[in-house]
Every structure is written in C-alpha cells, then in structure tokens.
Short mmCIF file of C-alpha atoms in Angstrom, two decimals:
data_model
loop_
_atom_site.label_atom_id
_atom_site.label_comp_id
_atom_site.label_asym_id
_atom_site.label_seq_id
_atom_site.Cartn_x
_atom_site.Cartn_y
_atom_site.Cartn_z
CA UNK A 270 -24.85 178.62 -33.41
CA UNK A 271 -21.61 176.72 -32.96
CA UNK A 272 -20.87 174.84 -29.75
CA UNK A 273 -17.11 174.67 -29.26
CA UNK A 274 -14.63 177.53 -29.59
CA UNK A 275 -11.66 175.54 -30.77
CA UNK A 276 -10.18 175.64 -34.25
CA UNK A 277 -13.01 173.74 -35.95
CA UNK A 278 -15.79 175.78 -34.34
CA UNK A 279 -14.12 179.13 -34.96
CA UNK A 280 -13.29 178.18 -38.54
CA UNK A 281 -16.91 177.14 -39.09
CA UNK A 282 -18.10 180.50 -37.78
CA UNK A 283 -15.63 182.34 -40.02
CA UNK A 284 -16.66 180.42 -43.15
CA UNK A 285 -20.37 180.84 -42.31
CA UNK A 286 -19.79 184.59 -42.39
CA UNK A 287 -17.32 184.70 -45.26
CA UNK A 288 -18.53 181.97 -47.65
CA UNK A 289 -22.24 182.10 -46.93
CA UNK A 290 -22.83 185.68 -45.71
CA UNK A 291 -24.38 184.40 -42.48
CA UNK A 292 -23.17 186.72 -39.75
CA UNK A 293 -25.78 186.17 -37.06
CA UNK A 294 -23.64 183.47 -35.55
CA UNK A 295 -22.58 182.74 -31.98
CA UNK A 296 -19.70 180.51 -30.94
CA UNK A 297 -20.13 179.16 -27.41
CA UNK A 298 -17.03 177.97 -25.59
CA UNK A 299 -17.03 176.28 -22.21
CA UNK A 300 -13.51 177.44 -21.33
CA UNK A 301 -11.34 179.77 -23.38
CA UNK A 302 -10.63 179.96 -27.11
CA UNK A 303 -8.46 177.14 -28.34
CA UNK A 304 -8.01 175.76 -24.81
CA UNK A 305 -9.03 172.23 -25.74
CA UNK A 306 -7.34 170.10 -28.36
CA UNK A 307 -6.44 173.14 -30.49
CA UNK A 308 -3.95 174.04 -27.77
CA UNK A 309 -2.97 170.47 -26.94
CA UNK A 310 -1.76 168.92 -30.19
CA UNK A 311 1.64 168.62 -31.83
CA UNK A 312 0.76 171.12 -34.61
CA UNK A 313 1.52 168.75 -37.49
CA UNK A 314 -0.27 169.39 -40.78
CA UNK A 315 -0.16 166.93 -43.69
CA UNK A 316 -2.49 165.33 -46.22
CA UNK A 317 -0.90 161.96 -47.02
CA UNK A 318 -4.01 159.87 -46.40
CA UNK A 319 -4.63 156.66 -48.25
CA UNK A 320 -8.21 156.67 -49.51
CA UNK A 321 -9.38 159.10 -52.21
CA UNK A 322 -12.13 160.54 -49.98
CA UNK A 323 -9.61 161.24 -47.23
CA UNK A 324 -6.88 162.56 -49.50
CA UNK A 325 -9.34 165.03 -51.09
CA UNK A 326 -10.52 166.18 -47.67
CA UNK A 327 -7.13 166.61 -46.04
CA UNK A 328 -5.42 168.07 -49.10
CA UNK A 329 -8.16 170.70 -49.35
CA UNK A 330 -7.38 171.48 -45.72
CA UNK A 331 -3.65 171.76 -46.39
CA UNK A 332 -4.32 174.07 -49.35
CA UNK A 333 -6.43 176.29 -47.09
CA UNK A 334 -3.58 176.27 -44.54
CA UNK A 335 -1.20 177.40 -47.29
CA UNK A 336 -3.36 180.53 -47.76
CA UNK A 337 -4.37 181.03 -44.14
CA UNK A 338 -1.84 183.62 -42.99
CA UNK A 339 -2.80 185.94 -45.86
CA UNK A 340 -6.49 185.12 -45.67
CA UNK A 341 -6.77 185.88 -41.95
CA UNK A 342 -4.03 188.55 -41.90
CA UNK A 343 -2.67 186.67 -38.90
CA UNK A 344 0.61 184.81 -39.01
CA UNK A 345 -0.17 181.15 -38.36
CA UNK A 346 3.53 180.40 -38.88
CA UNK A 347 2.94 177.55 -41.28
CA UNK A 348 6.31 175.93 -41.88
CA UNK A 349 6.19 173.36 -44.69
CA UNK A 350 9.25 171.50 -43.56
CA UNK A 351 7.94 168.13 -44.70
CA UNK A 352 7.01 164.95 -42.90
CA UNK A 353 8.94 161.68 -43.04
CA UNK A 354 7.49 158.32 -42.12
CA UNK A 355 10.30 155.86 -41.52
CA UNK A 356 10.37 152.34 -42.95
CA UNK A 357 11.86 149.74 -40.62
CA UNK A 358 11.37 146.54 -42.60
CA UNK A 359 11.01 145.17 -46.12
CA UNK A 360 7.26 145.12 -45.49
CA UNK A 361 7.26 148.80 -44.55
CA UNK A 362 9.14 149.55 -47.78
CA UNK A 363 6.62 147.62 -49.86
CA UNK A 364 3.70 149.33 -48.12
CA UNK A 365 5.28 152.72 -48.68
CA UNK A 366 5.83 152.01 -52.41
CA UNK A 367 2.13 151.34 -52.67
CA UNK A 368 1.29 154.44 -50.64
CA UNK A 369 3.48 156.78 -52.67
CA UNK A 370 1.81 155.69 -55.89
CA UNK A 371 -1.68 155.92 -54.44
CA UNK A 372 -0.96 159.34 -52.98
CA UNK A 373 0.42 160.65 -56.26
CA UNK A 374 -2.71 159.43 -58.03
CA UNK A 375 -4.69 161.51 -55.52
CA UNK A 376 -2.51 164.53 -56.34
CA UNK A 377 -0.84 164.53 -52.93
CA UNK A 378 2.90 165.26 -53.15
CA UNK A 379 4.75 162.21 -52.00
CA UNK A 380 8.29 160.91 -52.34
CA UNK A 381 10.05 157.67 -51.43
CA UNK A 382 13.37 158.11 -49.70
CA UNK A 383 16.31 155.74 -49.54
CA UNK A 384 18.08 155.13 -46.28
CA UNK A 385 20.85 157.53 -47.33
CA UNK A 386 18.31 160.20 -48.24
CA UNK A 387 16.62 159.83 -44.86
CA UNK A 388 20.06 160.18 -43.25
CA UNK A 389 20.85 163.34 -45.22
CA UNK A 390 17.50 164.83 -44.25
CA UNK A 391 17.57 163.80 -40.59
CA UNK A 392 21.19 163.56 -39.49
CA UNK A 393 20.22 163.16 -35.83
CA UNK A 394 18.53 159.84 -36.55
CA UNK A 395 20.18 156.59 -35.48
CA UNK A 396 20.87 154.91 -38.84
CA UNK A 397 23.08 152.14 -37.54
CA UNK A 398 22.11 148.63 -38.65
CA UNK A 399 22.18 147.59 -34.98
CA UNK A 400 19.40 150.04 -34.09
CA UNK A 401 16.42 148.47 -32.33
CA UNK A 402 14.29 149.58 -35.30
CA UNK A 403 16.72 149.93 -38.21
CA UNK A 404 15.86 152.58 -40.79
CA UNK A 405 15.62 151.22 -44.35
CA UNK A 406 13.96 154.18 -46.04
CA UNK A 407 11.06 156.55 -45.72
CA UNK A 408 7.99 158.18 -47.18
CA UNK A 409 8.00 161.97 -47.36
CA UNK A 410 5.36 164.58 -47.98
CA UNK A 411 7.30 167.78 -48.72
CA UNK A 412 4.25 170.09 -48.30
CA UNK A 413 3.52 168.81 -44.80
CA UNK A 414 4.83 170.68 -41.79
CA UNK A 415 3.83 172.44 -38.62
CA UNK A 416 1.85 175.58 -37.79
CA UNK A 417 1.35 177.70 -34.70
CA UNK A 418 -1.72 176.16 -33.05
CA UNK A 419 -2.82 179.16 -30.95
CA UNK A 420 -2.49 181.46 -33.93
CA UNK A 421 -4.88 179.29 -35.94
CA UNK A 422 -7.56 179.64 -33.26
CA UNK A 423 -6.90 183.34 -32.67
CA UNK A 424 -6.67 184.11 -36.40
CA UNK A 425 -10.02 182.50 -37.16
CA UNK A 426 -11.55 184.09 -34.05
CA UNK A 427 -10.40 187.59 -34.95
CA UNK A 428 -11.46 187.24 -38.58
CA UNK A 429 -14.85 185.80 -37.61
CA UNK A 430 -15.36 188.51 -35.02
CA UNK A 431 -14.51 191.20 -37.59
CA UNK A 432 -17.29 189.80 -39.81
CA UNK A 433 -19.82 190.09 -36.98
CA UNK A 434 -19.68 186.68 -35.28
CA UNK A 435 -20.29 186.69 -31.50
CA UNK A 436 -17.76 184.63 -29.57
CA UNK A 437 -18.82 183.85 -26.01
CA UNK A 438 -16.27 182.22 -23.74
CA UNK A 439 -16.92 180.71 -20.31
CA UNK A 440 -20.36 179.65 -21.58
CA UNK A 441 -20.91 175.92 -21.15
CA UNK A 442 -23.86 174.36 -22.96
CA UNK A 443 -25.90 172.32 -20.48
CA UNK A 444 -28.84 171.24 -22.65
CA UNK A 445 -30.82 171.75 -25.84
CA UNK A 446 -34.30 173.15 -26.43
CA UNK A 447 -36.58 171.61 -29.04
CA UNK A 448 -39.46 173.00 -31.05
CA UNK A 449 -41.89 171.67 -33.64
CA UNK A 450 -41.08 168.19 -34.94
CA UNK A 451 -38.37 167.75 -32.35
CA UNK A 452 -36.09 170.21 -34.15
CA UNK A 453 -33.47 172.09 -32.18
CA UNK A 454 -34.66 175.56 -31.18
CA UNK A 455 -31.80 176.63 -28.97
CA UNK A 456 -29.47 175.72 -26.14
CA UNK A 457 -29.39 176.09 -22.39
CA UNK A 458 -26.11 177.43 -21.04
CA UNK A 459 -24.69 178.27 -17.64
CA UNK A 460 -25.30 181.91 -18.59
CA UNK A 461 -28.92 181.40 -19.67
CA UNK A 462 -30.85 180.11 -22.69
CA UNK A 463 -30.01 181.14 -26.26
CA UNK A 464 -32.29 180.49 -29.23
CA UNK A 465 -30.92 179.18 -32.50
CA UNK A 466 -32.47 177.55 -35.55
CA UNK A 467 -29.42 175.51 -36.39
CA UNK A 468 -26.71 174.29 -34.05
CA UNK A 469 -23.35 172.76 -34.96
CA UNK A 470 -21.30 170.85 -32.41
CA UNK A 471 -17.51 170.95 -32.76
CA UNK A 472 -16.37 169.65 -29.41
CA UNK A 473 -13.82 166.88 -30.18
CA UNK A 474 -13.47 164.62 -27.12
CA UNK A 475 -16.65 166.00 -25.55
CA UNK A 476 -18.81 165.30 -28.63
CA UNK A 477 -20.54 162.33 -26.98
CA UNK A 478 -21.39 164.39 -23.90
CA UNK A 479 -22.89 167.26 -25.91
CA UNK A 480 -24.71 165.07 -28.44
CA UNK A 481 -26.00 163.03 -25.51
CA UNK A 482 -27.71 166.16 -24.15
CA UNK A 483 -29.76 166.14 -27.36
CA UNK A 484 -30.39 162.39 -27.16
CA UNK A 485 -27.96 161.60 -29.98
CA UNK A 486 -25.64 158.63 -29.60
CA UNK A 487 -22.32 158.75 -31.44
CA UNK A 488 -19.89 155.97 -32.40
CA UNK A 489 -17.15 157.82 -30.52
CA UNK A 490 -14.86 156.81 -27.68
CA UNK A 491 -12.85 159.51 -25.92
CA UNK A 492 -9.20 158.88 -25.15
CA UNK A 493 -6.36 160.98 -23.81
CA UNK A 494 -3.60 161.70 -26.33
CA UNK A 495 -0.52 163.12 -24.73
CA UNK A 496 2.38 165.11 -26.02
CA UNK A 497 5.43 166.71 -24.49
CA UNK A 498 8.23 169.17 -25.22
CA UNK A 499 11.87 169.23 -24.23
CA UNK A 500 13.94 172.20 -23.24
CA UNK A 501 14.87 174.33 -26.28
CA UNK A 502 18.06 173.61 -28.18
CA UNK A 503 19.78 174.77 -31.34
CA UNK A 504 18.30 173.69 -34.69
CA UNK A 505 18.75 169.93 -34.92
CA UNK A 506 15.67 168.64 -36.74
CA UNK A 507 14.04 170.54 -39.60
CA UNK A 508 11.34 168.10 -40.60
CA UNK A 509 8.65 166.03 -38.87
CA UNK A 510 9.70 162.41 -38.29
CA UNK A 511 7.43 159.53 -37.36
CA UNK A 512 8.33 155.92 -36.67
CA UNK A 513 5.52 153.46 -37.34
CA UNK A 514 7.28 150.90 -35.14
CA UNK A 515 7.18 152.95 -31.96
CA UNK A 516 4.33 155.28 -32.92
CA UNK A 517 6.48 158.22 -31.88
CA UNK A 518 6.70 161.43 -33.88
CA UNK A 519 9.03 164.33 -33.29
CA UNK A 520 9.46 167.82 -34.67
CA UNK A 521 11.38 170.86 -33.47
CA UNK A 522 9.37 173.98 -32.75
CA UNK A 523 10.51 177.43 -33.85
CA UNK A 524 11.41 178.03 -30.21
CA UNK A 525 13.80 175.06 -30.38
CA UNK A 526 11.85 172.62 -28.24
CA UNK A 527 11.54 169.04 -29.44
CA UNK A 528 7.81 168.36 -29.68
CA UNK A 529 7.09 164.69 -29.07
CA UNK A 530 3.90 162.72 -29.50
CA UNK A 531 3.03 159.06 -29.55
CA UNK A 532 0.37 156.55 -28.76
CA UNK A 533 -2.97 157.15 -27.13
CA UNK A 534 -3.49 156.18 -23.54
CA UNK A 535 -5.50 153.15 -24.60
CA UNK A 536 -8.41 153.39 -22.19
CA UNK A 537 -11.39 155.73 -22.24
CA UNK A 538 -10.64 159.01 -20.50
CA UNK A 539 -11.85 162.58 -20.09
CA UNK A 540 -8.86 163.53 -17.91
CA UNK A 541 -6.72 166.06 -19.76
CA UNK A 542 -3.50 164.50 -18.55
CA UNK A 543 -1.58 161.51 -19.80
CA UNK A 544 -0.53 158.45 -17.91
CA UNK A 545 3.09 158.06 -16.93
CA UNK A 546 3.23 154.53 -18.39
CA UNK A 547 2.57 155.85 -21.92
CA UNK A 548 4.90 158.81 -21.49
CA UNK A 549 7.67 156.39 -20.57
CA UNK A 550 7.15 154.28 -23.71
CA UNK A 551 6.93 157.40 -25.91
CA UNK A 552 10.24 158.66 -24.51
CA UNK A 553 11.80 155.23 -24.99
CA UNK A 554 10.68 155.28 -28.63
CA UNK A 555 12.07 158.78 -29.09
CA UNK A 556 15.48 157.72 -27.81
CA UNK A 557 15.51 154.69 -30.11
CA UNK A 558 15.29 157.14 -33.01
CA UNK A 559 17.38 159.96 -31.55
CA UNK A 560 19.88 158.64 -28.98
CA UNK A 561 21.46 162.11 -28.73
CA UNK A 562 18.26 163.46 -27.13
CA UNK A 563 18.80 161.34 -24.04
CA UNK A 564 20.10 164.17 -21.90
CA UNK A 565 17.39 166.67 -22.81
CA UNK A 566 15.01 167.62 -20.02
CA UNK A 567 11.29 167.53 -20.55
CA UNK A 568 9.74 170.93 -19.96
CA UNK A 569 6.04 170.20 -20.23
CA UNK A 570 3.70 167.29 -20.80
CA UNK A 571 -0.04 167.47 -21.44
CA UNK A 572 -2.97 165.60 -22.98
CA UNK A 573 -6.03 166.37 -25.03
CA UNK A 574 -9.20 164.31 -25.17
CA UNK A 575 -9.63 162.94 -28.67
CA UNK A 576 -12.80 161.58 -30.27
CA UNK A 577 -11.89 158.24 -31.81
CA UNK A 578 -14.23 156.40 -34.16
CA UNK A 579 -13.87 152.90 -35.52
CA UNK A 580 -12.56 153.86 -38.97
CA UNK A 581 -10.36 156.83 -37.93
CA UNK A 582 -12.35 159.13 -40.22
CA UNK A 583 -14.42 162.18 -39.27
CA UNK A 584 -18.17 162.68 -39.07
CA UNK A 585 -19.31 165.99 -40.60
CA UNK A 586 -23.03 166.45 -41.17
CA UNK A 587 -26.54 166.15 -39.81
CA UNK A 588 -27.56 164.15 -36.75
CA UNK A 589 -30.92 162.38 -36.28
CA UNK A 590 -32.18 165.57 -34.54
CA UNK A 591 -33.36 168.13 -37.14
CA UNK A 592 -31.30 171.29 -37.02
CA UNK A 593 -28.45 169.69 -35.09
CA UNK A 594 -25.19 169.11 -36.96
CA UNK A 595 -21.90 167.65 -35.85
CA UNK A 596 -18.23 167.82 -36.72
CA UNK A 597 -16.37 165.13 -34.78
CA UNK A 598 -14.45 161.89 -35.05
CA UNK A 599 -11.13 163.45 -36.10
CA UNK A 600 -9.51 161.49 -33.32
CA UNK A 601 -5.79 162.07 -33.13
CA UNK A 602 -5.66 164.18 -36.31
CA UNK A 603 -7.97 167.14 -35.85
CA UNK A 604 -5.50 170.03 -36.00
CA UNK A 605 -4.52 169.51 -39.62
CA UNK A 606 -8.21 169.39 -40.54
CA UNK A 607 -9.31 172.64 -38.89
CA UNK A 608 -9.79 174.60 -42.15
CA UNK A 609 -11.72 171.87 -43.96
CA UNK A 610 -13.68 170.90 -40.84
CA UNK A 611 -14.82 174.50 -40.47
CA UNK A 612 -15.47 174.88 -44.20
CA UNK A 613 -17.66 171.78 -44.47
CA UNK A 614 -19.51 172.30 -41.16
CA UNK A 615 -20.31 175.86 -42.27
CA UNK A 616 -21.57 174.51 -45.60
CA UNK A 617 -24.00 172.03 -44.07
CA UNK A 618 -25.18 174.56 -41.47
CA UNK A 619 -25.78 177.21 -44.13
CA UNK A 620 -27.31 175.10 -46.87
CA UNK A 621 -28.71 172.05 -45.09
CA UNK A 622 -26.77 169.91 -47.56
CA UNK A 623 -23.42 168.25 -46.98
CA UNK A 624 -20.44 169.67 -48.81
CA UNK A 625 -19.27 167.23 -51.49
CA UNK A 626 -15.98 166.73 -49.61
CA UNK A 627 -17.95 165.71 -46.52
CA UNK A 628 -20.53 163.47 -48.22
CA UNK A 629 -18.63 160.21 -47.58
CA UNK A 630 -18.12 161.20 -43.94
CA UNK A 631 -21.64 160.89 -42.61
CA UNK A 632 -22.95 159.30 -39.44
CA UNK A 633 -24.99 156.76 -41.47
CA UNK A 634 -21.84 154.95 -42.53
CA UNK A 635 -21.81 153.22 -39.15
CA UNK A 636 -25.19 151.71 -40.07
CA UNK A 637 -24.60 151.04 -43.78
CA UNK A 638 -21.11 149.69 -43.14
CA UNK A 639 -19.50 151.97 -45.73
CA UNK A 640 -16.57 152.81 -43.47
CA UNK A 641 -13.53 154.72 -44.67
CA UNK A 642 -11.00 152.77 -42.70
CA UNK A 643 -8.16 155.21 -42.89
CA UNK A 644 -5.13 153.19 -41.89
CA UNK A 645 -2.92 156.16 -42.66
CA UNK A 646 -4.91 158.49 -40.44
CA UNK A 647 -2.68 158.35 -37.46
CA UNK A 648 0.31 156.96 -39.28
CA UNK A 649 0.46 154.49 -36.44
CA UNK A 650 -1.80 151.71 -35.22
CA UNK A 651 -3.75 153.05 -32.29
CA UNK B 5 0.49 155.32 -13.13
CA UNK B 6 -2.89 153.72 -12.48
CA UNK B 7 -2.96 150.86 -10.00
CA UNK B 8 -5.38 148.14 -11.05
CA UNK B 9 -6.31 145.20 -8.86
CA UNK B 10 -6.25 141.95 -10.77
CA UNK B 11 -8.72 139.63 -9.00
CA UNK B 12 -6.10 136.88 -9.25
CA UNK B 13 -2.76 138.66 -8.71
CA UNK B 14 -3.69 141.73 -6.67
CA UNK B 15 -2.67 145.35 -7.25
CA UNK B 16 -0.34 145.89 -10.22
CA UNK B 17 0.76 148.81 -12.41
CA UNK B 18 -1.43 149.75 -15.35
CA UNK B 19 1.39 148.84 -17.77
CA UNK B 20 0.77 145.14 -17.05
CA UNK B 21 -2.80 145.40 -18.33
CA UNK B 22 -4.66 145.87 -21.60
CA UNK B 23 -7.99 147.64 -21.71
CA UNK B 24 -10.63 145.82 -23.76
CA UNK B 25 -13.18 148.64 -23.74
CA UNK B 26 -16.85 148.64 -22.84
CA UNK B 27 -18.15 145.49 -21.21
CA UNK B 28 -21.66 143.97 -20.92
CA UNK B 29 -22.23 144.35 -24.68
CA UNK B 30 -25.05 142.04 -25.74
CA UNK B 31 -25.02 140.58 -29.25
CA UNK B 32 -28.34 141.23 -31.00
CA UNK B 33 -30.41 138.40 -32.52
CA UNK B 34 -29.47 137.29 -36.07
CA UNK B 35 -32.55 138.90 -37.63
CA UNK B 36 -31.65 142.36 -36.29
CA UNK B 37 -31.86 145.45 -38.50
CA UNK B 38 -28.83 147.26 -39.91
CA UNK B 39 -29.36 149.94 -37.28
CA UNK B 40 -29.23 147.36 -34.49
CA UNK B 41 -26.11 145.75 -35.93
CA UNK B 42 -24.49 149.17 -36.36
CA UNK B 43 -25.31 150.02 -32.75
CA UNK B 44 -23.84 146.72 -31.58
CA UNK B 45 -20.65 147.05 -33.59
CA UNK B 46 -19.78 150.73 -33.36
CA UNK B 47 -21.83 152.69 -30.84
CA UNK B 48 -20.47 152.57 -27.30
CA UNK B 49 -21.31 154.29 -24.07
CA UNK B 50 -18.76 157.08 -23.73
CA UNK B 51 -19.67 158.62 -20.37
CA UNK B 52 -17.85 161.44 -18.68
CA UNK B 53 -18.26 159.55 -15.44
CA UNK B 54 -18.42 155.89 -14.48
CA UNK B 55 -17.65 153.45 -17.29
CA UNK B 56 -17.87 149.68 -17.03
CA UNK B 57 -15.10 148.14 -19.05
CA UNK B 58 -13.08 144.95 -19.36
CA UNK B 59 -9.36 144.68 -18.69
CA UNK B 60 -6.90 141.84 -19.14
CA UNK B 61 -3.86 141.18 -16.99
CA UNK B 62 -1.87 140.60 -20.18
CA UNK B 63 1.60 140.55 -18.63
CA UNK B 64 0.50 138.59 -15.57
CA UNK B 65 -2.06 135.82 -15.23
CA UNK B 66 -3.76 136.65 -18.54
CA UNK B 67 -7.18 136.79 -16.93
CA UNK B 68 -9.98 139.06 -18.17
CA UNK B 69 -12.08 140.90 -15.60
CA UNK B 70 -14.53 143.80 -15.34
CA UNK B 71 -13.80 147.20 -13.88
CA UNK B 72 -16.05 150.14 -13.05
CA UNK B 73 -13.83 153.20 -13.46
CA UNK B 74 -14.42 156.95 -13.48
CA UNK B 75 -13.24 158.44 -16.79
CA UNK B 76 -12.29 161.81 -15.30
CA UNK B 77 -10.58 160.83 -12.06
CA UNK B 78 -9.57 157.31 -13.26
CA UNK B 79 -10.69 156.10 -9.82
CA UNK B 80 -11.47 152.37 -9.86
CA UNK B 81 -14.82 151.93 -8.13
CA UNK B 82 -15.10 148.16 -8.35
CA UNK B 83 -13.48 145.10 -9.87
CA UNK B 84 -15.69 142.09 -10.63
CA UNK B 85 -15.66 138.87 -12.60
CA UNK B 86 -16.44 138.70 -16.33
CA UNK B 87 -19.65 136.79 -15.74
CA UNK B 88 -20.91 138.92 -12.85
CA UNK B 89 -23.69 141.45 -13.29
CA UNK B 90 -22.58 145.08 -12.94
CA UNK B 91 -22.64 146.19 -9.29
#
C-alpha cells in the first residue's frame, strides 16, 4: 500500500507493478491525484547535484524522465531546454568551475558559460555592469528542462491502473494498525480500515503527520514554498534561469507564462499559500534579472508544503516500524525526483532491501552523522 | 503579511523578523548516545497545529522571543519571553 497519490506515490505503485510484478497495490490519496506538491511546483527537472550519491540519484531520475513519455504512452511534455545558474561574483565563478568539473566526473552534462554566452542564451537578462547583481558567467546543464507536472501524475496513474493498481482518492489515512512484533498490518482511513503487509508513505510536507500516526519521528520540518505565473506572452525565455544571489528562478511555460519561484517562507507552515512578504522579494529578484518583465501581470500564485531535512537530501527506506517505509525529505526539489523516488520506494517495498541508489539516503544518517549535505540541492541557500 | 507582536516594539510586519525555529530544545548531557544527540540536533516537532518557536526582531530591536503559532492558520496564540515556560 502506498499512502500519497502524488508523483512519487503513483510512480512507486507503477514500478511495483512493472519492475516487481506486484499488482495487488493500493494508492491512497487524501485529496485528488497530483493535487499536492506535484501540482504546485515549477516543473524544473535537472540533475546537477554536487555529491556523487546525489548526482547518481538525480541523473537516474532525469534518464527515466527522458524515456517517460514513451514508457507511459502519455506526453509528459519534457522540454530539455537547459538550466542556467548565474554567477554574480568572482567567488561564484570559482565555485562554478569546481562544480562543472565535479559534475562532469559524475557523468552529468555541465558547461561553463561566459558572460557573452549567457547573454546570447538569455537575451532578456540585464547584463549591464550597473545591475544590482551583475552577471559574470554561468553554469549550464543542457539536459535539464521542464515537464508538464499534471501529466507526470496522470501518466503514472494511468499506467499503474492499467497494470492492476487500485487508486483511491478522497481517502485520508487516519491511523495505522499493527500486528505481531509491532509490524504494520494496515491503515485506518476515513472510508474504513484496509489491511496491508507493507506500507510506503510518500506524502512530502505531510510526512511528519503520517509517520507520527505510526509513532515514527522524522527529522523533517514543513515549510511553504511558493511559486507564481505571469500572464502569457510571446516566446522570450527558452531556458531555465536561476540567480543564486536572489534565489529566484524563472522559466517560460509552453503556454507563454513566466513561471517564477524563489525562497521558502522561512517559518514552519502547513498552509498551502505563500506569504506576501516573500512574494514581494521574489518579484523584486525577478525584476533585477529581467527588468522588461516589470509590466507583466501576475495571474496566479500558490504554495506547496515541502519536507525539508537538515542536509537537503531525501530519505528513502525503512522506518523503525517493521513494514513501514518512507520516501520523504526531497524538500524543494521533489518534482525532478519523481521517477527515481518511485523506483527506489518500489524496490524497498518489494524486496525489503534498499535500492543501491537509495542506500546512502537512509533515516539512520541523522544518528550516525553521515549526512549528504547537498549544497546544490536547491541551487540557493534556503 | 503576518503581524507579529514584538514584546519590546509592538506589532510589526513579518518582514522585520527572522524565525529561529523550534524553541524549548534541551541540550542532552555529554554522555548521551548517538541516538540522543541525533534527536537533539536534527529531529524537531513538526506539528500540523500549534508550534512553539523562537523569533527575532532582526530589523527592529534585535530581541529574541518565543511565539506559539498555529502552522495551518498562522494565528499567533501567545508571545512570551525566551526564559519563560511555555504557556
């Protein structure tokens, strides 16, 4: 049984059926499919993470994304338009030189750009030396890009359903049942009890709440991460751009809207709405980069509740309760990891052993101290 | 915009403050186990409900203080001094 019908939960159900032949699977979703963070992100996919464990994990995910439309026979509209992280200082340039070499050693495509190359790629950017955060260069991952977030959830859901998985929406889990040795034997839901020998939680910002129902404490704090879109306009930006100075990242959707994200609202929250104070600073950062966007109107603004852990790396594996597994801790970067999160959660649910990609990302690391402090996770300092 | 009441300066916009996270964390004794140290360093209450946390009036008087706040409604239920016991 999977608790959570977002991308990660649906992908786990699909890979349980497809990779492991386990089709007696239910996905329980409190609301509707993909209505949590899967429908609330900025749809960026990339794999330029710094540590070898992370680069392996996220690049596997990106490779699965590259196959996903064919695999699911559902157009997830993956557009590998690349991702550019700007450098605003000599120190940024030095850091990026180190990153590009590290990333290439991990097999992740990565290119350093000069200021002129950044300008050629992103003509809308303010390249003047008088800019508040002058652009001196950039770091680009050409294979990065964006995908259609709803299609990822729906594609996995349809493919899982076709293989025999039961997907039950409007079915909130309210407790767990335990059997011999304290092992999980099922869940209580608003629509009645359901028995299950193994349960996986994939609930992002609500991971602490669900794990807490089973008496499991997680090193997670939930924050609101907001994003917003402008009115649509003609093609103006054909890559993803992020500024480490302002923490703002922008891409243009296929519909023409500028999709803008930035910093977390830096206090614990389960409210799926962002604070105006942060929205204001995100917009200010956007206009520092793209002064010509100043007259665009914002169409929508929203927030998702993200599960942030101390080292910005995920937790995928068993919990102290036998039979209960968890996939959480992706924080601000869960969308890009949907395929690998599902793949590795399915593996541990099916076999009882962690997938080799997930082995470094276990809950024990918060006791042993072997953190994977992924500074590149967000691309910005949260 | 959240309105927080600094005990010193009175009600101000949230943008003047910095949230310092969970408050009332007690440091374990030096001979604690790895599990106790891990719990102290990394495991925090993360309630969908009332959270007791510390805030600093960074762009005002600079004072730290405690707040009990609801994490869904963001309603501030009480503001109390750093050294006070939770209400």
